[in-house]
Tab-separated table of N, CA and C in Angstrom:
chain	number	residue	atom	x	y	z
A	4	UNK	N	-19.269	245.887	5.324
A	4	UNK	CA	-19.476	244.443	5.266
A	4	UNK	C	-20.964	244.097	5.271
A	5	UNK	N	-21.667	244.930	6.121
A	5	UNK	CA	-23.117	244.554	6.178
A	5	UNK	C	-23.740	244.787	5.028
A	6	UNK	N	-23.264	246.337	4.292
A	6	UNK	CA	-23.875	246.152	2.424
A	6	UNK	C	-23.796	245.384	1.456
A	7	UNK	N	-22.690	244.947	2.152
A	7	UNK	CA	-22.192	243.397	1.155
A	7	UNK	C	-22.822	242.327	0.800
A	8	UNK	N	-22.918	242.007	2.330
A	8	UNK	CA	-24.362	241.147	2.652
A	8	UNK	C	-25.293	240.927	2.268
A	9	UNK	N	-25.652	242.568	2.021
A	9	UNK	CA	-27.193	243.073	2.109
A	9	UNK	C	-27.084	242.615	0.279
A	10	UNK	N	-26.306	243.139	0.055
A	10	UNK	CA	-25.632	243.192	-1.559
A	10	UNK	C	-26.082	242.023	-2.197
A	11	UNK	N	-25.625	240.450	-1.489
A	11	UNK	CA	-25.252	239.369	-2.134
A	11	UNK	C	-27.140	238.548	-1.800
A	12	UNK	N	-28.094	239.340	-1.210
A	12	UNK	CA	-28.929	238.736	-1.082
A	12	UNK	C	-30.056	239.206	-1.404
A	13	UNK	N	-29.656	240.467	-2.058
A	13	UNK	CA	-30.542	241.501	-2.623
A	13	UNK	C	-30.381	241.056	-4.203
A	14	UNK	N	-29.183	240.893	-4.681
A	14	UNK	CA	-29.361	240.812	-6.263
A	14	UNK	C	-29.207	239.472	-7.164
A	15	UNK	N	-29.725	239.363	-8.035
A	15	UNK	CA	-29.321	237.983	-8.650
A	15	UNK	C	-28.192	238.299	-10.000
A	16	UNK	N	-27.760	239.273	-10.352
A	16	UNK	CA	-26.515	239.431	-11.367
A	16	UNK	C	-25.292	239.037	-10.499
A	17	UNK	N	-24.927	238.072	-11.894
A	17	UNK	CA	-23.629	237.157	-11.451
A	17	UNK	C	-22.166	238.186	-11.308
A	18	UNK	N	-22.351	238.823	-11.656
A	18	UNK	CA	-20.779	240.128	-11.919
A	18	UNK	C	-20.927	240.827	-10.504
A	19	UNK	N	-22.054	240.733	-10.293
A	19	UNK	CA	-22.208	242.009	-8.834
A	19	UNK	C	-21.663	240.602	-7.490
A	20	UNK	N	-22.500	239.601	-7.644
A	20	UNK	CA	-22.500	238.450	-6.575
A	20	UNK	C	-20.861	238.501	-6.246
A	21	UNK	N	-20.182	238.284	-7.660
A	21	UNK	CA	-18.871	237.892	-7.939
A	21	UNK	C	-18.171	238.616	-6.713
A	22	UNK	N	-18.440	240.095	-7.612
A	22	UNK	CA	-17.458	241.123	-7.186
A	22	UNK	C	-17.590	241.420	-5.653
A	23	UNK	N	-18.767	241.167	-5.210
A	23	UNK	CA	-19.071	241.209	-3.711
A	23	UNK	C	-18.496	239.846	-2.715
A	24	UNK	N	-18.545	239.012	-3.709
A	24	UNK	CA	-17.716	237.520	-3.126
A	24	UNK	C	-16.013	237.793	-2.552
A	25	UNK	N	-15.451	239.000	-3.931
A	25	UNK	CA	-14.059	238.862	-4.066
A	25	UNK	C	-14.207	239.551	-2.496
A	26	UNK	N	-14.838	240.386	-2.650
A	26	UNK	CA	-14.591	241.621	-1.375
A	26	UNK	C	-14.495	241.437	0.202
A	27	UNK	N	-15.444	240.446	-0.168
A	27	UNK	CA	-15.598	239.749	1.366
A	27	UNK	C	-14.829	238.681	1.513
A	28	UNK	N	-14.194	237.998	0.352
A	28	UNK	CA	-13.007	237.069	0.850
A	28	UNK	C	-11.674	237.633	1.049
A	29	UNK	N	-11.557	239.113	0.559
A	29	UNK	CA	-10.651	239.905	0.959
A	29	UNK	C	-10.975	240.398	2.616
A	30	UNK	N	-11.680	240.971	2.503
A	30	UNK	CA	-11.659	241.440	3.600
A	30	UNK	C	-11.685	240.103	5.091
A	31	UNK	N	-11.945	239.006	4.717
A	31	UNK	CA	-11.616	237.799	5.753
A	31	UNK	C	-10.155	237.591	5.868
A	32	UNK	N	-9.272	238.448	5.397
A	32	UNK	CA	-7.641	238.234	5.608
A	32	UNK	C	-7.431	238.645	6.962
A	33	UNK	N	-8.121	239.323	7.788
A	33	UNK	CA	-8.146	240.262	8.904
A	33	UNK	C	-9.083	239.325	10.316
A	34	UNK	N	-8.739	239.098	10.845
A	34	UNK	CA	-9.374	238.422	11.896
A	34	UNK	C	-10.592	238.790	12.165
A	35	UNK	N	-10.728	240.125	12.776
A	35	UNK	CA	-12.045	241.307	13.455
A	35	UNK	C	-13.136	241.198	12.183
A	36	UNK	N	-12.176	241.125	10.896
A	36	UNK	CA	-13.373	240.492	9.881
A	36	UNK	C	-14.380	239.630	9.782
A	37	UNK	N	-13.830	238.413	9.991
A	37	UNK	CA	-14.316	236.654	10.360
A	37	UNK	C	-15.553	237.405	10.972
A	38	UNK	N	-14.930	237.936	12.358
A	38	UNK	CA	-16.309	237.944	13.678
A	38	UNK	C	-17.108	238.527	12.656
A	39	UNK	N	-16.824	239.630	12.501
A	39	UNK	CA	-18.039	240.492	12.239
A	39	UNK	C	-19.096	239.734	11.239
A	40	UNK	N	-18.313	239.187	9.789
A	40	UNK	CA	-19.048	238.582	9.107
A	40	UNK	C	-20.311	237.183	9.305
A	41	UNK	N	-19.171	236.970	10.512
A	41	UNK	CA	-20.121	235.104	10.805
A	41	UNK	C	-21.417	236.066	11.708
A	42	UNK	N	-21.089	237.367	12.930
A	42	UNK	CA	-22.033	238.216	13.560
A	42	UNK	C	-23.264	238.454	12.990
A	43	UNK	N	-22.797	238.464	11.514
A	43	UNK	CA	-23.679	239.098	10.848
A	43	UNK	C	-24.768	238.242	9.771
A	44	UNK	N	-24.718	237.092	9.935
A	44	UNK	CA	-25.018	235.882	9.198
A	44	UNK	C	-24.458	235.602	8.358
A	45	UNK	N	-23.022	236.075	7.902
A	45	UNK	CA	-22.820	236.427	6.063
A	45	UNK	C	-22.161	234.595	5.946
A	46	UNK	N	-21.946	234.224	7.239
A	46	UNK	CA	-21.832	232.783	6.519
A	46	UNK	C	-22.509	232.075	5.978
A	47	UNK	N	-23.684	232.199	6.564
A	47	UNK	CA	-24.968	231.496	5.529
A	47	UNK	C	-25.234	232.154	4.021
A	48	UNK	N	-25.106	233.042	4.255
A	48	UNK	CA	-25.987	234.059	3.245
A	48	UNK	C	-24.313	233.745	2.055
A	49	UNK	N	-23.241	234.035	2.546
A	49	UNK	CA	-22.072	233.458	1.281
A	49	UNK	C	-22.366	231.745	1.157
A	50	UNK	N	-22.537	231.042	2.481
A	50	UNK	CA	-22.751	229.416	1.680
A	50	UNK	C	-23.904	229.458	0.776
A	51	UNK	N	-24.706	230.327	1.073
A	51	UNK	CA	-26.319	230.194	0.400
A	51	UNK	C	-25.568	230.201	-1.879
A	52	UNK	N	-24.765	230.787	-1.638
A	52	UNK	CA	-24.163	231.054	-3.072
A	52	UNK	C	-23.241	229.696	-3.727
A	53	UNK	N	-23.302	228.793	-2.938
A	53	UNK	CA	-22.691	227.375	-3.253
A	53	UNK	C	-23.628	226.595	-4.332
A	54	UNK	N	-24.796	227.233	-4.210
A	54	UNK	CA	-25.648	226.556	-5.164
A	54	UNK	C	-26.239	227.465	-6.283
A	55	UNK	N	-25.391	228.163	-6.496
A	55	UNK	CA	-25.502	229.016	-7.350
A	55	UNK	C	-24.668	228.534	-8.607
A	56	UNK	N	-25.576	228.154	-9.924
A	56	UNK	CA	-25.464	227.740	-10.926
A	56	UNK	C	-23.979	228.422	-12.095
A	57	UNK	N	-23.526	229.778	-11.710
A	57	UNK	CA	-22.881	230.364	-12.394
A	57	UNK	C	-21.277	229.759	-11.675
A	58	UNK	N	-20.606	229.428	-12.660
A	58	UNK	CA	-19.288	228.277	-11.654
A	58	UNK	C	-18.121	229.742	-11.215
A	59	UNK	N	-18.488	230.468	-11.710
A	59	UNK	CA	-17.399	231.956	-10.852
A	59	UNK	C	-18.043	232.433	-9.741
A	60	UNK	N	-19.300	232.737	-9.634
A	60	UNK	CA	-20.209	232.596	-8.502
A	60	UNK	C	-19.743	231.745	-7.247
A	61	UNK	N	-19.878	230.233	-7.619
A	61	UNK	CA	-19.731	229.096	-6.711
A	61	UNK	C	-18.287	229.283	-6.135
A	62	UNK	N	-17.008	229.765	-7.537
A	62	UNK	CA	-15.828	229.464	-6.848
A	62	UNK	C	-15.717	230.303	-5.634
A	63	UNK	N	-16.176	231.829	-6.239
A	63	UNK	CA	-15.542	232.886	-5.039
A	63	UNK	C	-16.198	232.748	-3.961
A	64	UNK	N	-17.527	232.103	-3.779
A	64	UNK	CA	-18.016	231.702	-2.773
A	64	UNK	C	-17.404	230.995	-2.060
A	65	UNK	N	-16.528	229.888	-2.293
A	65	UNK	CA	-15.385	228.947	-1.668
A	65	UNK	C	-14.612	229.370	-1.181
A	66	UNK	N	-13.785	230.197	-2.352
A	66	UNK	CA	-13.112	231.032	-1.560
A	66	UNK	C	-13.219	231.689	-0.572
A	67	UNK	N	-14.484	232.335	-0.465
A	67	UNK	CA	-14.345	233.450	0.839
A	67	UNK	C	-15.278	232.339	2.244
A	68	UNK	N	-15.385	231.642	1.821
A	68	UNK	CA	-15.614	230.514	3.243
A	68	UNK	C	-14.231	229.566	3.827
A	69	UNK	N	-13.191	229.685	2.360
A	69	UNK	CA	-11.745	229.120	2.531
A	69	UNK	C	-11.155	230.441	3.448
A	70	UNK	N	-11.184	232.010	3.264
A	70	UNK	CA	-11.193	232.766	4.015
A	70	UNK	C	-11.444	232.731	5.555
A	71	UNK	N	-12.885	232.511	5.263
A	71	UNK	CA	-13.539	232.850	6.934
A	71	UNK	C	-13.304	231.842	7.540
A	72	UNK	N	-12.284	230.151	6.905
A	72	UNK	CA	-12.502	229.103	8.052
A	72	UNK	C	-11.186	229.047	8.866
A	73	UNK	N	-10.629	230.271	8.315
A	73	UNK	CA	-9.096	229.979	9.492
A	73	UNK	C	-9.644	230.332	10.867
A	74	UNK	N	-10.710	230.725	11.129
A	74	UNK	CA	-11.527	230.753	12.750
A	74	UNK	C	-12.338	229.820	13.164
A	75	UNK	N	-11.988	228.952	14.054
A	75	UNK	CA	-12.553	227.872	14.946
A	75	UNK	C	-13.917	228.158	14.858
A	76	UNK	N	-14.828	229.589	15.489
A	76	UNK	CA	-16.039	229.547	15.773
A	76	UNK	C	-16.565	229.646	14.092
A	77	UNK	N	-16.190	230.395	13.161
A	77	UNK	CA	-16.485	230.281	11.953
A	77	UNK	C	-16.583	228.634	11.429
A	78	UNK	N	-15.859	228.138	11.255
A	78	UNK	CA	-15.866	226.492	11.177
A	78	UNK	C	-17.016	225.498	11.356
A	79	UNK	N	-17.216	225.915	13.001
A	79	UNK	CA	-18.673	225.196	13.412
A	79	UNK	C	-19.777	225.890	12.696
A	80	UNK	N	-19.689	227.042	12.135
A	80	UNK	CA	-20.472	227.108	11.072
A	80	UNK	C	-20.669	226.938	9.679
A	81	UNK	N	-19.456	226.607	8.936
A	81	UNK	CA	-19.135	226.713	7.791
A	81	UNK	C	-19.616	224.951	7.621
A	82	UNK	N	-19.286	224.100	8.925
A	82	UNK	CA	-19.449	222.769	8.588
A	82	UNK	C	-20.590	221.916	8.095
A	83	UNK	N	-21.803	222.671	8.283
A	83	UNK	CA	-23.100	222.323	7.475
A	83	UNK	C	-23.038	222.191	6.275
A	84	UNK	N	-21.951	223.356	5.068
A	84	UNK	CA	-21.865	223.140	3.737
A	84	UNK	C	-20.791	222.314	3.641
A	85	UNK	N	-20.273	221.235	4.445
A	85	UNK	CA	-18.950	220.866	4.271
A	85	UNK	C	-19.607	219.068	2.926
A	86	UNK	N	-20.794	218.629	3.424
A	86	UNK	CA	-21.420	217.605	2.682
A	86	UNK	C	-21.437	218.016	1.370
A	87	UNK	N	-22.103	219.582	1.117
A	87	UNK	CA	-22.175	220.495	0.015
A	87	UNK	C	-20.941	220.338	-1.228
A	88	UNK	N	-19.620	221.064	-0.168
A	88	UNK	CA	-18.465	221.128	-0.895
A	88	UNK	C	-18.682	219.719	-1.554
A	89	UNK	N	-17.753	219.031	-0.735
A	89	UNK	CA	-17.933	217.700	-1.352
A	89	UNK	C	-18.346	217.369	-2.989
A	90	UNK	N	-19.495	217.102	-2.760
A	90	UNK	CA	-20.484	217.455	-4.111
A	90	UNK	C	-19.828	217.772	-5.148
A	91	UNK	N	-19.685	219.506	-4.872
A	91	UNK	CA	-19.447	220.153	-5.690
A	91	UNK	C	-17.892	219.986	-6.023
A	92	UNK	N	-16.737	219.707	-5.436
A	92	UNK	CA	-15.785	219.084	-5.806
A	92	UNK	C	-16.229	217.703	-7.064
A	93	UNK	N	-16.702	216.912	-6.101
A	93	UNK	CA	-17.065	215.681	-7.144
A	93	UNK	C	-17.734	216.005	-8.485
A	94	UNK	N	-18.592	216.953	-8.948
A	94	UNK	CA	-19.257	217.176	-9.951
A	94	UNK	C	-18.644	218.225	-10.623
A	95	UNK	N	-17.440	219.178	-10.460
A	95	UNK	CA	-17.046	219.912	-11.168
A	95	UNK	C	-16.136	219.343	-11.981
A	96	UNK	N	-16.278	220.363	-13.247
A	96	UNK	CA	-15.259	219.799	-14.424
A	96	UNK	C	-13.796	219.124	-13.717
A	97	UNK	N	-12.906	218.679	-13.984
A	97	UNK	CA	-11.894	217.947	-12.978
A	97	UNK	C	-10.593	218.979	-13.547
A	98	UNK	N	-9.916	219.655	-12.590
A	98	UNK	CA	-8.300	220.463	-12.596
A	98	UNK	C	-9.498	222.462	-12.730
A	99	UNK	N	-11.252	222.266	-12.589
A	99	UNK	CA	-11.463	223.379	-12.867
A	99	UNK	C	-11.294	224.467	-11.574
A	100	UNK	N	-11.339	225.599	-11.205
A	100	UNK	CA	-10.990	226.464	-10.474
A	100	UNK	C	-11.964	226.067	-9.255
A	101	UNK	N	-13.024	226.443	-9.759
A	101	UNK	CA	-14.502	225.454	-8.525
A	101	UNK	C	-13.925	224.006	-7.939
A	102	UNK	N	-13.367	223.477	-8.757
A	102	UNK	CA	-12.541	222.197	-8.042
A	102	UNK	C	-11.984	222.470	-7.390
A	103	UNK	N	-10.909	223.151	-7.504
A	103	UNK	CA	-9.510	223.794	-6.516
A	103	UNK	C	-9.859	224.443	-5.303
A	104	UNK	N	-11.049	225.228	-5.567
A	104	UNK	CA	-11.595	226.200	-4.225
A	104	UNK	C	-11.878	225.446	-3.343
A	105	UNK	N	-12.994	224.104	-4.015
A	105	UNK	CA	-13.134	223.323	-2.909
A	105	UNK	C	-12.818	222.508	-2.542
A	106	UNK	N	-11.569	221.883	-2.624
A	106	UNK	CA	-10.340	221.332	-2.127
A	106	UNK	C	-9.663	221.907	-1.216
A	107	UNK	N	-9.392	223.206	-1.424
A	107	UNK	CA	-8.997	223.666	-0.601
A	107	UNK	C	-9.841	224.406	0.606
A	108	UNK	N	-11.229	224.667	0.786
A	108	UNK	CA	-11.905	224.624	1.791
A	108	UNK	C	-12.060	223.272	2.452
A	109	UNK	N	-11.581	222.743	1.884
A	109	UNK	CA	-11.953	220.949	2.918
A	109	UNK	C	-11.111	220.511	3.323
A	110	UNK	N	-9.638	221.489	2.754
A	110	UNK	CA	-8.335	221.388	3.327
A	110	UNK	C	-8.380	221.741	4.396
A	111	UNK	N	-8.397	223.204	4.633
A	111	UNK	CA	-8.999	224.140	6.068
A	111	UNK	C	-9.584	222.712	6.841
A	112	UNK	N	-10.908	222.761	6.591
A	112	UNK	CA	-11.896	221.863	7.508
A	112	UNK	C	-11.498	220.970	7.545
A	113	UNK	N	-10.248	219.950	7.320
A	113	UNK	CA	-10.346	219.270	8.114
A	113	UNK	C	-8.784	219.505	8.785
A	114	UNK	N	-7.743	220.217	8.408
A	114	UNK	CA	-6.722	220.465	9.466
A	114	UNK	C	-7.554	219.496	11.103
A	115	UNK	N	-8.040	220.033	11.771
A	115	UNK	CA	-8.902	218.860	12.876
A	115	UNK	C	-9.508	217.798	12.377
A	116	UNK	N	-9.797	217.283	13.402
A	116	UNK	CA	-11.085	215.756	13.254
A	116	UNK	C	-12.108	216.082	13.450
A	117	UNK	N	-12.914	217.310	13.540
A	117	UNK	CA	-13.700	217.427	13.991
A	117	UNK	C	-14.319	217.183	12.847
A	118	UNK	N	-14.609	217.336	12.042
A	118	UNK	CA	-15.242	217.436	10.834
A	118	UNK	C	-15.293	216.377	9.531
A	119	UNK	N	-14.136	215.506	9.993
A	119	UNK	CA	-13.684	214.132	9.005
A	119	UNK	C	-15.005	213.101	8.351
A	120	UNK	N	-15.875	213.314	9.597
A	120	UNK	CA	-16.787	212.579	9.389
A	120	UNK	C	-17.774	212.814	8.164
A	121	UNK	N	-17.583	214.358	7.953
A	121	UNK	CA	-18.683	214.317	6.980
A	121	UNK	C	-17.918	214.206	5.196
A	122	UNK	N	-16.819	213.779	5.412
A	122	UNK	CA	-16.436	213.845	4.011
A	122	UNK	C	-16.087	212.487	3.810
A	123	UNK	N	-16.378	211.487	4.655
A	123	UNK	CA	-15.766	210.162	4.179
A	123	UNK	C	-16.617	209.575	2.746
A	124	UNK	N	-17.844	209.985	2.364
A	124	UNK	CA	-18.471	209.399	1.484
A	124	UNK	C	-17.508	209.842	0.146
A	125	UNK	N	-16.540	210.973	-0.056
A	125	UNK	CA	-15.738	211.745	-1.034
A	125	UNK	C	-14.533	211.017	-1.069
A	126	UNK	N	-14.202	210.165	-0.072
A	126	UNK	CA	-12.478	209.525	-0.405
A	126	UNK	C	-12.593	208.856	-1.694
A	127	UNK	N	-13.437	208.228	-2.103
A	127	UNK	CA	-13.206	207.581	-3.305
A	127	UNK	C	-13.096	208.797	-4.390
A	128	UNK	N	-13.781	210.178	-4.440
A	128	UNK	CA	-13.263	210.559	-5.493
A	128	UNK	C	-12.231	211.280	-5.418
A	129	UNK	N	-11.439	211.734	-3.862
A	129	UNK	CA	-10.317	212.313	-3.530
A	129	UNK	C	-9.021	211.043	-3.844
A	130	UNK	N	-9.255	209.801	-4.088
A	130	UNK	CA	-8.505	208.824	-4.991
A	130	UNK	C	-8.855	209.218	-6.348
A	131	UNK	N	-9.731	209.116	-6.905
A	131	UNK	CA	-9.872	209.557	-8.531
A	131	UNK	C	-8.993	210.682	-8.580
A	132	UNK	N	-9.495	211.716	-7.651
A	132	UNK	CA	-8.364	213.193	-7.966
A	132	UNK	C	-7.474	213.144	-8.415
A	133	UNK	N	-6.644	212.163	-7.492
A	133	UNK	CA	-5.667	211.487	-6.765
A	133	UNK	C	-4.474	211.649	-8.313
A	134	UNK	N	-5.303	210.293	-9.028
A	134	UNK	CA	-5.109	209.916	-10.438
A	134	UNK	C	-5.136	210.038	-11.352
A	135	UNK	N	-6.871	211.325	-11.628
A	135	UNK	CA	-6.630	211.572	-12.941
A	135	UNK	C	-6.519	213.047	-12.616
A	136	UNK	N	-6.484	214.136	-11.851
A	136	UNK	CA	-5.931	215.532	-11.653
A	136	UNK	C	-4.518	216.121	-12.405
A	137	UNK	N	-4.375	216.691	-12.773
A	137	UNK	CA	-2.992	217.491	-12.633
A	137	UNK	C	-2.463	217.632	-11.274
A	138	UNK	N	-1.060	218.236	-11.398
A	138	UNK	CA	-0.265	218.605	-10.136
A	138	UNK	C	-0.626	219.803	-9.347
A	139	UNK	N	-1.709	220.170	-9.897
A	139	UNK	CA	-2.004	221.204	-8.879
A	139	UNK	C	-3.352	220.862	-8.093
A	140	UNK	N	-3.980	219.894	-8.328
A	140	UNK	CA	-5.220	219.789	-8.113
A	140	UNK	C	-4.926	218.062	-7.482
A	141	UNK	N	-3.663	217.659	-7.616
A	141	UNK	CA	-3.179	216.412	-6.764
A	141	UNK	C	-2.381	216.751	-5.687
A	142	UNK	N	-2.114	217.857	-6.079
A	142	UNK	CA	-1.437	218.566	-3.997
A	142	UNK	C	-2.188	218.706	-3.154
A	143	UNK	N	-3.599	219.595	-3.662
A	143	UNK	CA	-4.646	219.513	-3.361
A	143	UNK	C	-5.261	218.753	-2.719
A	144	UNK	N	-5.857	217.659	-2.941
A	144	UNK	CA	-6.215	216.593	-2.860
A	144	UNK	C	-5.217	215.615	-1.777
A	145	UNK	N	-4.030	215.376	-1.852
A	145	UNK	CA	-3.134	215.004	-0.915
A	145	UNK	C	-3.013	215.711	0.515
A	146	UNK	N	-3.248	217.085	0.490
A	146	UNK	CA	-3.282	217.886	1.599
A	146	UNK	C	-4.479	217.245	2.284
A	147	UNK	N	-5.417	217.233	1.698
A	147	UNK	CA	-6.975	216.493	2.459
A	147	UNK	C	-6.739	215.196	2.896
A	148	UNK	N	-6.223	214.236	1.770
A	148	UNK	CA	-5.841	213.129	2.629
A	148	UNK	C	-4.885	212.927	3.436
A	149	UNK	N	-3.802	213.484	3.653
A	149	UNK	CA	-2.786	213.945	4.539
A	149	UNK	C	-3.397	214.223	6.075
A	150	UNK	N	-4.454	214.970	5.852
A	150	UNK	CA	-5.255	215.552	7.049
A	150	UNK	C	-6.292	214.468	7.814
A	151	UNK	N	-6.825	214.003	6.390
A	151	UNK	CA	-7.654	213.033	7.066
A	151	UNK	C	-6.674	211.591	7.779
A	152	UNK	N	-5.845	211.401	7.016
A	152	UNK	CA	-5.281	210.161	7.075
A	152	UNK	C	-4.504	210.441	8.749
A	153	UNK	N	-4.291	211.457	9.535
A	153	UNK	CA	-3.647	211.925	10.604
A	153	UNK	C	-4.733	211.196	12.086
A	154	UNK	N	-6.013	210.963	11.608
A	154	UNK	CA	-6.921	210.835	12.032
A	154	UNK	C	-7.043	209.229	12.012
A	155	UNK	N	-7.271	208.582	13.685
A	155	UNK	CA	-7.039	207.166	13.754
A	155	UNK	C	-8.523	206.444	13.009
A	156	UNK	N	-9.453	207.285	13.709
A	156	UNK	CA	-11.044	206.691	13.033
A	156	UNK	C	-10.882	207.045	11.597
A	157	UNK	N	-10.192	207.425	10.959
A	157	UNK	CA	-10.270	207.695	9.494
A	157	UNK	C	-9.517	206.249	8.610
A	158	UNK	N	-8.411	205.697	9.373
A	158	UNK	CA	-8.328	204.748	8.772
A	158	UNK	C	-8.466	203.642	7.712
A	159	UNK	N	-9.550	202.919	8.876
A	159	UNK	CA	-10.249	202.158	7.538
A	159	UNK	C	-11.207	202.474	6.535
A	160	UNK	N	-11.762	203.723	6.985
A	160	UNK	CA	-12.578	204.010	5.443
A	160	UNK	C	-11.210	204.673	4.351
A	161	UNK	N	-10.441	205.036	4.860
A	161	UNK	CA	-9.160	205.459	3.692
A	161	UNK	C	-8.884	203.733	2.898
A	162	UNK	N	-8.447	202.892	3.925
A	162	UNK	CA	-8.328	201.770	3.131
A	162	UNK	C	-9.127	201.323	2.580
A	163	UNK	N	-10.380	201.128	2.660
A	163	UNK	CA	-11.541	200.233	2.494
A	163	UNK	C	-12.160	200.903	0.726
A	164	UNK	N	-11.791	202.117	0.795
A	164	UNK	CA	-12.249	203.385	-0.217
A	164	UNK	C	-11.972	202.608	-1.737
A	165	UNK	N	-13.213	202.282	-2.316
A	165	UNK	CA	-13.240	202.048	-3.824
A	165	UNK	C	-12.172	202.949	-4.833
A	166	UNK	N	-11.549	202.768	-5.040
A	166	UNK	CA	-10.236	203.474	-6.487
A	166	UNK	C	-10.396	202.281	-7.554
């Protein structure tokens, strides 16, 4: 795991980043994984790849932070790129895979309230989703508001939200 690391911050070829992305979001299926990886900084060093211009790059990066956030202490770290996701949901092609990843990392994050706060500026385009998405990328999207909407302070910015 630590070459991995070492891997994803040592090289700039998109096939190697990739393939080191898949590996480490595999290997986050395993609990003792999570630790070791967040131990090891690899949460930063995989969010650091969110802004990485190549959109297979960005997805598997999602992915393997959609991985590492089924752990509470992972979470409080993952939640700095949670403004990030966002974004990058909003600006990706719409029904594209980078969409889906990060839908579904913001799914994770917000299962709690802890974190609601930083995605309220996105309800308006988690309504666009909403509407112009396909059915896979409007389940998506419903799961988040489902989550958020569970949440009493979430309320009125759900209602208030430009569509």
């Amino acid at each position: 795991l630590q070459k991995l690391i070492h891997l994803l911050q040592a090289t700039d070829d998109p096939l190697i980043q990739e393939q080191a992305l898949i590996t480490l979001s595999n290997s986050a299926a395993f609990s003792v994984n999570q630790d070791i990886i967040r131990n090891m900084d690899g949460l930063s060093v995989i969010g650091g790849m969110l802004s990485n211009c190549v959109p297979k790059v960005k997805e598997k990066a999602l992915n393997a932070l959609n991985n590492l956030s089924m752990n509470i202490k992972n979470q409080e770290e993952i939640q700095v790129f949670i403004t990030q996701v966002c974004r990058t949901v909003e600006s990706a092609p719409l029904n594209s895979d980078v969409q889906l990843a990060g839908l579904r990392l913001l799914t994770n994050m917000s299962v709690t309230s802890d974190y609601h706060q930083k995605m309220i500026n996105s309800i308006p385009c988690f309504f666009h989703l909403l509407s112009e998405g396909t059915g896979r990328t409007q389940i998506q999207v419903l799961k988040v508001l489902v989550n958020l909407s569970a949440n009493p302070a979430m309320t009125r910015h759900l209602l208030r939200a430009q569509v």
